[in-house]
Amino acid sequence: MSCLGGRARSWVYGRRRTDATCFSTYAKFKEELRQAFEPPKNEFRSRAEFLVVQSRVSTTNTRH
C-alpha cells in the first residue's frame, strides 16, 4: 500500500481506517482495488472506438 499514490492511496487508507481487516488477502486487495478504479468494460464503446480507429487507418492508407 505504501507504493500507491493519489486517489488510490486515499481510498486504501480510508478503507483500512474503517475496517482494519478489510483486505484479508493480497488477492482480495488487488480485486477490490481493480473494481474501484478500473473503468467498466463496455462492449458497445469498445466496438465504436475500434471502428473509429479502423476508419482512420483505412483513410490514411488510401492517401498517398
Short mmCIF file of C-alpha atoms in Angstrom, two decimals:
data_model
loop_
_atom_site.label_atom_id
_atom_site.label_comp_id
_atom_site.label_asym_id
_atom_site.label_seq_id
_atom_site.Cartn_x
_atom_site.Cartn_y
_atom_site.Cartn_z
CA MET A 1 0.00 0.00 0.00
CA SER A 2 2.90 2.35 0.58
CA CYS A 3 3.65 2.37 -3.18
CA LEU A 4 0.22 3.75 -4.03
CA GLY A 5 -0.40 7.41 -4.61
CA GLY A 6 -3.21 9.88 -5.15
CA ARG A 7 -6.79 8.66 -5.13
CA ALA A 8 -5.80 5.00 -4.76
CA ARG A 9 -3.80 5.71 -1.62
CA SER A 10 -6.65 7.75 -0.12
CA TRP A 11 -9.13 5.01 -0.96
CA VAL A 12 -7.00 2.26 0.63
CA TYR A 13 -6.26 4.15 3.82
CA GLY A 14 -9.91 5.17 4.11
CA ARG A 15 -10.97 1.53 3.85
CA ARG A 16 -8.34 0.42 6.37
CA ARG A 17 -9.38 3.13 8.82
CA THR A 18 -12.98 1.88 8.90
CA ASP A 19 -12.09 -1.84 8.93
CA ALA A 20 -8.56 -2.99 9.70
CA THR A 21 -9.28 -6.49 8.32
CA CYS A 22 -10.98 -5.41 5.08
CA PHE A 23 -8.20 -6.87 2.91
CA SER A 24 -7.74 -10.37 4.26
CA THR A 25 -5.51 -11.45 1.36
CA TYR A 26 -3.41 -9.75 -1.27
CA ALA A 27 -5.67 -11.22 -3.97
CA LYS A 28 -8.74 -9.66 -2.33
CA PHE A 29 -6.91 -6.33 -2.05
CA LYS A 30 -5.98 -6.37 -5.75
CA GLU A 31 -9.51 -7.33 -6.80
CA GLU A 32 -11.16 -4.57 -4.76
CA LEU A 33 -8.62 -2.02 -5.97
CA ARG A 34 -9.25 -3.07 -9.58
CA GLN A 35 -13.02 -2.84 -9.13
CA ALA A 36 -12.74 0.60 -7.57
CA PHE A 37 -10.53 2.15 -10.25
CA GLU A 38 -10.75 0.18 -13.48
CA PRO A 39 -13.23 1.67 -15.94
CA PRO A 40 -16.16 -0.61 -16.70
CA LYS A 41 -15.89 -2.74 -19.79
CA ASN A 42 -18.45 -1.62 -22.29
CA GLU A 43 -18.65 -3.74 -25.44
CA PHE A 44 -20.54 -1.08 -27.41
CA ARG A 45 -17.99 1.61 -26.58
CA SER A 46 -15.06 -0.68 -27.34
CA ARG A 47 -16.54 -1.60 -30.72
CA ALA A 48 -17.26 2.05 -31.54
CA GLU A 49 -13.70 3.08 -30.66
CA PHE A 50 -12.34 0.22 -32.76
CA LEU A 51 -14.39 1.34 -35.78
CA VAL A 52 -13.18 4.94 -35.42
CA VAL A 53 -9.55 3.81 -35.32
CA GLN A 54 -10.12 1.41 -38.21
CA SER A 55 -11.64 4.18 -40.35
CA ARG A 56 -8.66 6.44 -39.61
CA VAL A 57 -6.26 3.70 -40.64
CA SER A 58 -8.11 2.96 -43.88
CA THR A 59 -8.26 6.68 -44.71
CA THR A 60 -4.54 7.03 -44.05
CA ASN A 61 -3.75 4.03 -46.24
CA THR A 62 -5.71 5.40 -49.22
CA ARG A 63 -3.95 8.78 -49.21
CA HIS A 64 -0.60 8.82 -50.99
#
